[in-house]
Coordinates of C-alpha atoms in Angstrom, one line a residue:
X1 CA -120.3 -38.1 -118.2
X2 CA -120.5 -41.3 -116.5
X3 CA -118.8 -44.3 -115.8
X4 CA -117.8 -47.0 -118.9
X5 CA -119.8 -50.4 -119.0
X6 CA -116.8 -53.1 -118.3
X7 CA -114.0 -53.9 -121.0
X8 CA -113.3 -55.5 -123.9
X9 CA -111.4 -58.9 -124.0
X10 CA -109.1 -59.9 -126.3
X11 CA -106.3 -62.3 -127.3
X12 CA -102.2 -62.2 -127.6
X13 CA -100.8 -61.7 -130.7
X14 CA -98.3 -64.2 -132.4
X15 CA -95.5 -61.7 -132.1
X16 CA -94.8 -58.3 -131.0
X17 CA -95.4 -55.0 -134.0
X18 CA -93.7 -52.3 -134.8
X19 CA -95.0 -48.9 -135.2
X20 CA -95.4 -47.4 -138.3
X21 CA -97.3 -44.2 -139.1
X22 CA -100.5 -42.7 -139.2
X23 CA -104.2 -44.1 -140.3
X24 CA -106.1 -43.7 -143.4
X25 CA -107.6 -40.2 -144.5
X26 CA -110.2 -39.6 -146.8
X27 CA -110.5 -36.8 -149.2
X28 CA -113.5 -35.2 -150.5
X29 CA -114.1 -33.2 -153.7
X30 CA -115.4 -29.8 -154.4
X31 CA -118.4 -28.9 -156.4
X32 CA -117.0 -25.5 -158.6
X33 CA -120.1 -22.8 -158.9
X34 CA -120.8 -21.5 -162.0
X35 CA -124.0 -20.0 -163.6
X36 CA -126.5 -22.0 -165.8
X37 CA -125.2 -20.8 -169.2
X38 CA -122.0 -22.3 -168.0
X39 CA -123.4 -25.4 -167.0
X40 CA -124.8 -25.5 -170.4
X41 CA -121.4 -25.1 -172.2
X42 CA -119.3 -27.3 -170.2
X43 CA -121.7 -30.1 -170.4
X44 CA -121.6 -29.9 -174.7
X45 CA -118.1 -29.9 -174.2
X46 CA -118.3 -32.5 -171.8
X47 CA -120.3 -35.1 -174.5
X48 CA -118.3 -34.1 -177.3
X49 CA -114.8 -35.2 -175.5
X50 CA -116.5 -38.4 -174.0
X51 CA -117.4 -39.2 -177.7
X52 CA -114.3 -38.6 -178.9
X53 CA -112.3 -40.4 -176.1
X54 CA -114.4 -43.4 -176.4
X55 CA -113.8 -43.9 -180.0
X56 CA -110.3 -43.4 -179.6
X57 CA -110.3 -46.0 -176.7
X58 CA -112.4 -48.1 -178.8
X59 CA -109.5 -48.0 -181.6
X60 CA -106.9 -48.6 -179.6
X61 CA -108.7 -51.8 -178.1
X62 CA -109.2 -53.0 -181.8
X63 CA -105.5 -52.5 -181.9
X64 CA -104.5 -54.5 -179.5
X65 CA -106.8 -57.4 -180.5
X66 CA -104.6 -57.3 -184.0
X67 CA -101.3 -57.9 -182.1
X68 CA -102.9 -61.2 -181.3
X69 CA -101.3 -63.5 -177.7
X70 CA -98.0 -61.1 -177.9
X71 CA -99.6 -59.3 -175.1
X72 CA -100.1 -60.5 -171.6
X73 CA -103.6 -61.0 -170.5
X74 CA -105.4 -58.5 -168.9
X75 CA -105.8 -58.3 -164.7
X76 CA -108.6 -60.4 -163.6
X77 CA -110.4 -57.6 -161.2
X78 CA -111.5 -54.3 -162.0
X79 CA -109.6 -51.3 -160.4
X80 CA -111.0 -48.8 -158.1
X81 CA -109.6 -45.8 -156.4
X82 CA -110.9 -47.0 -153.1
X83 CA -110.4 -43.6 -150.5
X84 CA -112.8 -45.3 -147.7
X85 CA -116.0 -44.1 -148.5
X86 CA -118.6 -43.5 -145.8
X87 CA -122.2 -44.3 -146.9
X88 CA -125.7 -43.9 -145.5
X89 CA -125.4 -43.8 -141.0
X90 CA -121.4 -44.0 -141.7
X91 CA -121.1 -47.2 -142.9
X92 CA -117.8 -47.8 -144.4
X93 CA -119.5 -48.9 -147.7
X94 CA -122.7 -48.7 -148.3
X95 CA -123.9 -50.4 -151.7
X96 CA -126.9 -49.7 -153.7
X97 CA -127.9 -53.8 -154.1
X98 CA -127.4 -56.0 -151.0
X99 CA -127.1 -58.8 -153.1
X100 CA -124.8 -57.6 -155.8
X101 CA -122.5 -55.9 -153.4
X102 CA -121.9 -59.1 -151.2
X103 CA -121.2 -60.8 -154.5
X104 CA -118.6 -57.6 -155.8
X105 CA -117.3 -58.5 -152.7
X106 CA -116.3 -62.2 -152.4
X107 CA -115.0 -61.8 -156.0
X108 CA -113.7 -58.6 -156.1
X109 CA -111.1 -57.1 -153.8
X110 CA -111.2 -53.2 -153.7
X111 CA -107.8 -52.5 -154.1
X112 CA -106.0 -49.6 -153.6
X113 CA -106.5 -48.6 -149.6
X114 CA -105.6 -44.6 -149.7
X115 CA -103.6 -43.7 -146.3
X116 CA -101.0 -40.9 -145.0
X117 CA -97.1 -42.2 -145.9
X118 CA -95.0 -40.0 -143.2
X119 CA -92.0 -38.1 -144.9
X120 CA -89.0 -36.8 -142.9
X121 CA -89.5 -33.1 -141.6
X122 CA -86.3 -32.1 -143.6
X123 CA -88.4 -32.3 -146.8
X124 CA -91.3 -29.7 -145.8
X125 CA -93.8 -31.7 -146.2
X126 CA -95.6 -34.5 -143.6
X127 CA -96.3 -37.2 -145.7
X128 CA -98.1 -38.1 -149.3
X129 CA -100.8 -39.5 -150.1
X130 CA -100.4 -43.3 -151.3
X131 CA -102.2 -46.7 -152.0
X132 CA -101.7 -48.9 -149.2
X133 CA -103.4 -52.5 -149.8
X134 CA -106.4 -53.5 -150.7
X135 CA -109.4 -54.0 -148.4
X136 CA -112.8 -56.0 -148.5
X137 CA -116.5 -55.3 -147.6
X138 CA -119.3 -57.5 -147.1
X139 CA -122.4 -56.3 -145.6
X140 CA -126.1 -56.2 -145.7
X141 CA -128.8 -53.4 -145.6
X142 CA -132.6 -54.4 -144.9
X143 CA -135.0 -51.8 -145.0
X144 CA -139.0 -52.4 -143.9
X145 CA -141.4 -49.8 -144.6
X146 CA -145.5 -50.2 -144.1
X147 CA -148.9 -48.9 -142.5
X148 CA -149.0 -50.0 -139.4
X149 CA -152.5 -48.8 -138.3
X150 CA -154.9 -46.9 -141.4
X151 CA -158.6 -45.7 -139.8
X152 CA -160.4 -42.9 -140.8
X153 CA -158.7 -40.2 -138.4
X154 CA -155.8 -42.0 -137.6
X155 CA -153.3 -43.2 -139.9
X156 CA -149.6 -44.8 -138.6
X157 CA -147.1 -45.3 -141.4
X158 CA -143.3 -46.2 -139.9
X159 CA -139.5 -47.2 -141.1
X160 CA -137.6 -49.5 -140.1
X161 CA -133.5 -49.8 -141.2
X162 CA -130.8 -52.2 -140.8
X163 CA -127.1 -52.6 -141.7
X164 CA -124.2 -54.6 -141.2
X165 CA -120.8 -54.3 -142.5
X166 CA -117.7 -56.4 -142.1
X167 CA -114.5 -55.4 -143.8
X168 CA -111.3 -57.3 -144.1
X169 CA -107.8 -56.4 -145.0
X170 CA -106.8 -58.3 -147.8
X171 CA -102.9 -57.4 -148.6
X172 CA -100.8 -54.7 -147.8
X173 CA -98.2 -53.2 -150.2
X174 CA -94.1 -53.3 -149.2
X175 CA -94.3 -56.7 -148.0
X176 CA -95.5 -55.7 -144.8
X177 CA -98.4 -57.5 -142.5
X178 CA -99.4 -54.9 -140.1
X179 CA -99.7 -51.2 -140.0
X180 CA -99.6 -50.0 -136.1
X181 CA -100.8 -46.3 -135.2
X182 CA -101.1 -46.0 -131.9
X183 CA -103.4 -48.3 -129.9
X184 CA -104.8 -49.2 -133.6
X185 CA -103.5 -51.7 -136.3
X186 CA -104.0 -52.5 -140.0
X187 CA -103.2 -55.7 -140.3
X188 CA -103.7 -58.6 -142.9
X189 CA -106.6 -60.8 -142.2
X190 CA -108.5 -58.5 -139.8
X191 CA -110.8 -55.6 -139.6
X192 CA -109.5 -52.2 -140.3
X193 CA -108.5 -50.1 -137.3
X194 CA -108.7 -53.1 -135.0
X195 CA -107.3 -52.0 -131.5
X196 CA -103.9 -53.6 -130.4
X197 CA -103.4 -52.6 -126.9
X198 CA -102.5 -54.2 -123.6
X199 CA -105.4 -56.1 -121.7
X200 CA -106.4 -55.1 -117.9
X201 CA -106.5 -57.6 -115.0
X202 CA -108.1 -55.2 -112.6
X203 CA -107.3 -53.0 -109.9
X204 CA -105.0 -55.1 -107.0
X205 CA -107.5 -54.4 -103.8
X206 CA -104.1 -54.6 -101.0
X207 CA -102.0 -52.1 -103.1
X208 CA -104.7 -50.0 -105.4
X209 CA -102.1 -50.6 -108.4
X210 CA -103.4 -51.5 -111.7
X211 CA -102.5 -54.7 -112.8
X212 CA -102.3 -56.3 -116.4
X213 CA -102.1 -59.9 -118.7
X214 CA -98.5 -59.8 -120.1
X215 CA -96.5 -62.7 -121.6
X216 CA -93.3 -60.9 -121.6
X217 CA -91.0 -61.1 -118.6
X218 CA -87.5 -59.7 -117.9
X219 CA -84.8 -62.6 -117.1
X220 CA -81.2 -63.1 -116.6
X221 CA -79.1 -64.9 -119.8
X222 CA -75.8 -66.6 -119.4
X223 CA -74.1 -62.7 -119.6
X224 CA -75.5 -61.8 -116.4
X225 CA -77.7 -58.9 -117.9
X226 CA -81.3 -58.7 -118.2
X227 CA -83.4 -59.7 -121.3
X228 CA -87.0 -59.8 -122.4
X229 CA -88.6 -63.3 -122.7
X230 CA -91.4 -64.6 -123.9
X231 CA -93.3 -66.8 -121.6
X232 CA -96.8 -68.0 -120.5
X233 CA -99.4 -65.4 -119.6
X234 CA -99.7 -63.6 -116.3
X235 CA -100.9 -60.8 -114.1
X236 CA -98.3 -58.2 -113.2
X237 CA -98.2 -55.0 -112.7
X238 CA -94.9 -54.0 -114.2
X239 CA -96.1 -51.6 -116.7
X240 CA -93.1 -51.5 -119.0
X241 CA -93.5 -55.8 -119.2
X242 CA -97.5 -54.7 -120.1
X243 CA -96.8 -52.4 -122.8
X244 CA -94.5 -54.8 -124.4
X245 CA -97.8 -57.7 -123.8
X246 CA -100.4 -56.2 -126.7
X247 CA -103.8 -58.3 -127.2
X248 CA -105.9 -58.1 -130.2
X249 CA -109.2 -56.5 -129.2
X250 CA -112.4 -55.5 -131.8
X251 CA -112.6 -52.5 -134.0
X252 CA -114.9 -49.4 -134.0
X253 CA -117.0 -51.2 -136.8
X254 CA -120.3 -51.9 -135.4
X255 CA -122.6 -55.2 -134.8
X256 CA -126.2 -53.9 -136.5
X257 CA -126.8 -50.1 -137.4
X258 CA -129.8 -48.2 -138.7
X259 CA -132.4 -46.0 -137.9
X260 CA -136.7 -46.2 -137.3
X261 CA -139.1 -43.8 -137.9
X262 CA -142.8 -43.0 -138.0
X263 CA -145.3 -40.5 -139.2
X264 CA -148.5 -39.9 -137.6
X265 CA -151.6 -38.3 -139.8
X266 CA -154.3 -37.0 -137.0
X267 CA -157.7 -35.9 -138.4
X268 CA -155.9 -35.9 -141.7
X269 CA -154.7 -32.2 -140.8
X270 CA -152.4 -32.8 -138.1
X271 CA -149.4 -34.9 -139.0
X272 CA -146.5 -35.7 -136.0
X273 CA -143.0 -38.0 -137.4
X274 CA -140.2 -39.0 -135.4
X275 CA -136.4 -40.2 -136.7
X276 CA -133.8 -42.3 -134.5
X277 CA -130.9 -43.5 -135.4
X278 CA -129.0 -46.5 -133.8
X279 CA -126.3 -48.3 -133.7
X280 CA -124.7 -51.8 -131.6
X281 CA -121.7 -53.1 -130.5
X282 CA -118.2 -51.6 -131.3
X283 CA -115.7 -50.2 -129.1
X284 CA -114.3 -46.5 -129.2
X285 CA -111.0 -44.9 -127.4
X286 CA -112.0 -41.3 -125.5
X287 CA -108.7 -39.4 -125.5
X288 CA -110.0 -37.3 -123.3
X289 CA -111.7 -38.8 -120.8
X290 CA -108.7 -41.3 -120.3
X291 CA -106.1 -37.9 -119.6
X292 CA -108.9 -36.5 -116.8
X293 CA -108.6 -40.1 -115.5
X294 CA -104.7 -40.3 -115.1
X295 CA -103.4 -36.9 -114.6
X296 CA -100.4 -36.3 -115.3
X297 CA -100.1 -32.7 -114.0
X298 CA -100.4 -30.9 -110.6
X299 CA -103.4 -28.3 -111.3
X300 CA -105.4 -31.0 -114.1
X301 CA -109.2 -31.2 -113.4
X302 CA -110.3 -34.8 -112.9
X303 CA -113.0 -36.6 -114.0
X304 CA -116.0 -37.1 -111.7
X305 CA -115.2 -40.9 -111.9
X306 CA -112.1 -40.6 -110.1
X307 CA -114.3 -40.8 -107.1
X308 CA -114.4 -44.4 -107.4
X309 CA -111.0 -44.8 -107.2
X310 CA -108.9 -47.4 -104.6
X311 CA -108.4 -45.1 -101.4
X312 CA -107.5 -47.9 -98.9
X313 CA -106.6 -51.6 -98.6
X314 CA -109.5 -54.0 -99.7
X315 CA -111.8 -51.7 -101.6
X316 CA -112.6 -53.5 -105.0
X317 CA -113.1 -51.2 -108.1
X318 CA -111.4 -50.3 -111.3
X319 CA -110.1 -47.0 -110.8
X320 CA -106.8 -47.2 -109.5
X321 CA -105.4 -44.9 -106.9
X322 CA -104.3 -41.8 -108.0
X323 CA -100.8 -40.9 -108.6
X324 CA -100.2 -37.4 -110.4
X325 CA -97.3 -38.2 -113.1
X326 CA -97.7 -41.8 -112.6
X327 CA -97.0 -44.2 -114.9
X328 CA -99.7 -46.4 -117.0
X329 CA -100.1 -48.5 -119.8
X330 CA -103.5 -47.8 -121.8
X331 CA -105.2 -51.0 -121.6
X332 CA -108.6 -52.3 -122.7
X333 CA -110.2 -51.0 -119.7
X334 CA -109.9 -47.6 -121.5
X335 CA -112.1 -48.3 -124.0
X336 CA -115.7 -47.6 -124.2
X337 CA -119.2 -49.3 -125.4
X338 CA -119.4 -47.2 -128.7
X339 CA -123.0 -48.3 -129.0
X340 CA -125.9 -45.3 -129.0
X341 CA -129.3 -44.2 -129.4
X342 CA -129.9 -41.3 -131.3
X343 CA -133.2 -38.9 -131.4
X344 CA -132.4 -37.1 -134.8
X345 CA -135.6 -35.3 -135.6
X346 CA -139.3 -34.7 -134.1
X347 CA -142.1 -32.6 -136.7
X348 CA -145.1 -31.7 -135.9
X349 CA -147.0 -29.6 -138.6
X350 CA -150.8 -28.8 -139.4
X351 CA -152.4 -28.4 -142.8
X352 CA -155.4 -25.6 -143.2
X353 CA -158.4 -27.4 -144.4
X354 CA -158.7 -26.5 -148.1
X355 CA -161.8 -25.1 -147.9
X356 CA -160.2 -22.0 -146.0
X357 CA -158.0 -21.4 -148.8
X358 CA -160.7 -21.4 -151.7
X359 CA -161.5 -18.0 -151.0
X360 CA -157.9 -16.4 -151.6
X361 CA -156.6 -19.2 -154.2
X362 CA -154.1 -21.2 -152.5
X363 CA -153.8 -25.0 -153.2
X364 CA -152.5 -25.7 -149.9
X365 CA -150.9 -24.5 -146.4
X366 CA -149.4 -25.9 -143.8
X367 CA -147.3 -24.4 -140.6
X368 CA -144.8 -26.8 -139.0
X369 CA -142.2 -26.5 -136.1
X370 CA -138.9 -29.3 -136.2
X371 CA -136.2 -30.1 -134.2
X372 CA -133.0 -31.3 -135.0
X373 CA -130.8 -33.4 -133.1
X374 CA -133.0 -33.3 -129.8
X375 CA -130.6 -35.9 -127.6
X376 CA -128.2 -38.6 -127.5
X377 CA -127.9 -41.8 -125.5
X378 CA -124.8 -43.5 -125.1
X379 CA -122.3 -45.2 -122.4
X380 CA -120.5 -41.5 -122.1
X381 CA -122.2 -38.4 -121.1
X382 CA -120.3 -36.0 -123.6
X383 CA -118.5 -38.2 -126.2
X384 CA -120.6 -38.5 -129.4
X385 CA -119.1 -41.7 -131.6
X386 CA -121.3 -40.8 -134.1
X387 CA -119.5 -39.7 -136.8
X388 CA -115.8 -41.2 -136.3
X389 CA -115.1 -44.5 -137.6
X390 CA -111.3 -45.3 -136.8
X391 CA -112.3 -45.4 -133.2
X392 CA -111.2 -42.4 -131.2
X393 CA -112.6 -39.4 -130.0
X394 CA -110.8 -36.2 -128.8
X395 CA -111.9 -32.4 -129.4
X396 CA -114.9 -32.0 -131.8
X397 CA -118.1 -30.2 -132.2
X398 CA -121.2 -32.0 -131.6
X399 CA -124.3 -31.3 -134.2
X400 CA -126.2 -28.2 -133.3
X401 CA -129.6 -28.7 -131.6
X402 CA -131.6 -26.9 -133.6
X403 CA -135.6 -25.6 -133.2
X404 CA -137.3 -24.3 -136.8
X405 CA -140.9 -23.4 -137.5
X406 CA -141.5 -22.9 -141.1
X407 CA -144.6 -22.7 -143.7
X408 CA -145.4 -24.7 -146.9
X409 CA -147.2 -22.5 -149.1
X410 CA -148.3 -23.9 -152.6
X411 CA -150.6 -21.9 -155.2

């Protein structure tokens, strides 16, 4: 692991937010097995109910058209059971036409935002699942593909991908603007899973204390007791006066994503292609790198960047010094350039020349050796934001780096 690259900076909220529950899920379905026969069956079946539901729909429409303006006029947008799909390199929609999707978009709302509601323990269960608001995605996706380089023994095709994606809460059900989980919010007018969460001012070189923006302050009213007041921003390091002093910060959802590739054709026998993924800008929170960073327990390993922490008075660095059971606020400083550059694939194969193959009637072969998911490069040795898109990381298994050799073999 090493060290992050600086901090996000962000701005104060109108007013303070109260927690609520957890984020969104996302359910998948489940393809049933069943033999071919089956298949067969079940997909007569299948026809013969559409057909039959679609003339009864189609009757019942006609119905409806005879009870002439007594009925109120249909909803202006379409619904869809929204659950947050993830599309192609985990976009958070991905749609099939650029154009037609950024137009879907602006005039259609996808309503229906599927998320955990909490239930009391007392009732056995955790929560149900339940439609939240309605979120909106705009986005892009240009893909380039060409011959880059054709000669007789050498022949260069590549690919070259590129997304953007910018969602937007629209409304949220219950009257409510904001959803907080955590260091995360769902909140009207901004991006999905944007992170809420006090803002660092540094380490304070004389006393090695971490110090934070706040524009809360405790003061004295006419009773004689202390109150919290809103004031003008400054730099304390009173964490309870910084946890109450959240600032808006950006999401996980990235700047550009996409991926490039190329395949080589050598002697027209030898072929050699290459995939990367990529993706820029976004910020992710590292559960556990920030516990191995402030330890709260005699016996806890630390983090190898707890070397650079404040030791003495008038070193400069953003580690502060090292308190076991101390107490900290979670600021932006604890979040991480979620921005990476992926080798996914290498293949190299070789095809016999077909005049070796004449002899025992085989169209082709070739013999290839591939490797999967060959390295990672990222602002965190260890952390792979790859595949999570609410914007934290904590315990979970990495893809498997994985070296085949296999044989194509066509009669």
């Amino acid at each position: 692991r090493r060290g992050r690259r600086g901090a996000v900076q962000g701005n104060p909220p109108p007013v303070a937010r109260q927690p609520h529950a957890e984020g969104f899920i996302r359910r998948t379905g489940q393809r049933q097995p069943g033999n071919l026969l089956r298949m067969a069956g079940s997909l007569r079946l299948h026809v013969a109910q559409r057909h039959r539901c679609g003339r009864l729909r189609r009757q019942a429409r006609k119905q409806e058209g005879d009870l002439g303006e007594e009925r109120q006029p249909q909803r202006r947008h379409r619904s869809h059971d929204v659950r947050r799909p993830t599309g192609r390199f985990g976009r958070v929609l991905q749609p099939q036409n650029a154009r037609h999707a950024a137009q879907q978009s602006a005039a259609e709302p996808l309503p229906h935002v599927l998320r955990t509601t909490p239930l009391p323990i007392s009732t056995g269960f955790t929560g149900f699942n339940d439609n939240v608001g309605s979120l909106r995605n705009q986005g892009l996706e240009v893909s380039l593909r060409g011959t880059i380089l054709d000669k007789r023994d050498f022949r260069w095709d590549a690919t070259l991908m590129g997304s953007f994606n910018r969602n937007k809460v629209l409304s949220l059900t219950g009257g409510q603007d904001v959803i907080t989980s955590g260091i995360r919010v769902i909140e009207v007018g901004r991006p999905i899973y944007t992170f809420y969460l006090p803002k660092t001012a540094g380490v304070d070189p004389a006393t090695g204390k971490q110090l934070y923006y706040a524009y809360w302050t405790q003061t004295v009213n006419d009773e004689g007791a202390l109150v919290n007041t809103r004031c003008d921003e400054y730099i304390t390091d009173n964490v309870a006066m910084a946890t109450l002093s959240k600032y808006y910060h950006e999401s996980r959802e990235p700047k550009l994503f996409g991926s490039i590739g190329s395949t080589f054709t050598i002697l027209k026998n030898i072929d050699v292609s290459f995939l990367t993924t990529y993706s820029i800008g976004g910020w992710v929170y590292d559960g556990l790198y920030n516990g191995s960073m402030y330890v709260q327990y005699a016996g806890n390993n630390w983090h190898k960047n707890a070397k650079r922490r404040w030791q003495k008075p008038g070193d400069k660095t953003d580690v502060p010094m090292l308190e076991v059971g101390g107490s900290y606020a979670t600021t932006s400083n604890s979040l991480i350039d979620a921005s990476y550059f992926a080798i996914k694939n290498i293949t190299v194969g070789y095809t016999l020349p077909k005049r070796w193959l004449k002899k025992i009637d085989i169209e082709s072969l070739r013999i290839y050796a591939t490797l999967d998911n060959i390295a990672m490069f990222n602002h965190m040795d260890g952390m792979d934001p790859q595949y999570n898109f609410t914007g934290s990381v904590a315990y979970s298994y990495t893809p498997s780096r994985v070296i085949a050799f296999g044989i194509d073999l066509n009669f």
